[in-house]
């Protein structure tokens, strides 16, 4: 989402300015174009040469420095797709709120007719000062967007609000900002990960699902403006702000949770891998070894996606088929048997597909069409799937 985007980056004075080196690196890895303005105070914390190296761009520091065939503080905002100021100090925020233009960054801000985003960073008491609160509120009323600071250990050795948001989250914010909101007003339920069924107090049966596909779909759906409910089995979660995430363990818990939201939803994307069988009589105590074999009677779990597909009204139902043989035939049979609108089929035996990897090789199958896709990151596949809901 950031490829070839022009980001004008303003850096103000504060110890958090060292984090912006990491931000520059992350933005360049996303193929964004950078131009950087530093206030005189920012140059006291990190030398401009460091940002020129990491940002692979010119750094502007002095309104009156260099040649003036062009008026830089006017031309830079014209070049930009967005103006990001991070860290934004209390001093710079106050001057922005009151129209003061006594340095290169502030003059560029006043000349900017593009969206401006600030990421404040300062001591907790400074952040909570009534003047700062008023200044930030005023900037919001002007249309300035604010990446709220987080709580944590500050440079002044106190713990509280005012810590600059982490660079990877700022990158995620920018990706969200540049993403077209073509799924606004859509409510999407997404399931992810495995379920588990107990054998006894300490043991259970499950499968190898990592949840990566479902979490990527949820992340991309949120970026595209959808209201997302993510029903997640026990996995290492990917942090996604702005969604409803509900953790479950068993098939019944997953089914019951989806049921709470299904009637008001526009789509169910069943990326989870529910366990097909459960123990008929799980023990509420740990089963001790006896030296003999142990027989477990397995009974079939309810088919979650088939259950909801039978109840759909306006909902689009998308399922997954992870197969080791006869991929297309088995997937088409599932599509018809379960009354799905689409099924995403992938061959677990192919390199780069299946569980616990960051890529997938999928075919998107509907009643009348089969579209075979090449290997791609799960994030990219997530958007291919979400395109079905537009």
Short mmCIF file of C-alpha atoms in Angstrom, two decimals, residues 11-13 37-42 60-64 73 83 85 89 91-92 95-96 100-110:
data_model
loop_
_atom_site.label_atom_id
_atom_site.label_comp_id
_atom_site.label_asym_id
_atom_site.label_seq_id
_atom_site.Cartn_x
_atom_site.Cartn_y
_atom_site.Cartn_z
CA UNK A 11 10.96 15.31 12.79
CA UNK A 12 10.89 17.51 15.89
CA UNK A 13 13.10 17.64 18.97
CA UNK A 37 12.36 18.07 7.37
CA UNK A 38 14.07 18.37 10.76
CA UNK A 39 13.62 21.19 13.25
CA UNK A 40 16.78 22.70 14.77
CA UNK A 41 15.96 20.91 18.05
CA UNK A 42 15.67 17.54 16.26
CA UNK A 60 15.92 19.88 4.99
CA UNK A 61 16.82 21.73 8.18
CA UNK A 62 17.15 25.47 7.48
CA UNK A 63 14.51 27.61 5.80
CA UNK A 64 17.23 29.92 4.41
CA UNK A 73 8.58 24.93 2.03
CA UNK A 83 2.70 14.99 5.76
CA UNK A 85 5.23 14.67 11.82
CA UNK A 89 6.81 17.66 20.43
CA UNK A 91 6.39 22.87 21.41
CA UNK A 92 5.72 22.10 17.74
CA UNK A 95 2.99 26.38 17.36
CA UNK A 96 0.98 24.42 14.79
CA UNK A 100 3.33 30.09 14.13
CA UNK A 101 5.84 29.52 11.31
CA UNK A 102 9.31 30.18 12.71
CA UNK A 103 11.14 27.21 11.17
CA UNK A 104 11.15 25.09 8.00
CA UNK A 105 8.79 22.42 9.35
CA UNK A 106 6.18 24.86 10.62
CA UNK A 107 6.27 26.93 7.43
CA UNK A 108 5.74 23.73 5.43
CA UNK A 109 2.83 22.77 7.67
CA UNK A 110 1.07 26.09 7.09
#
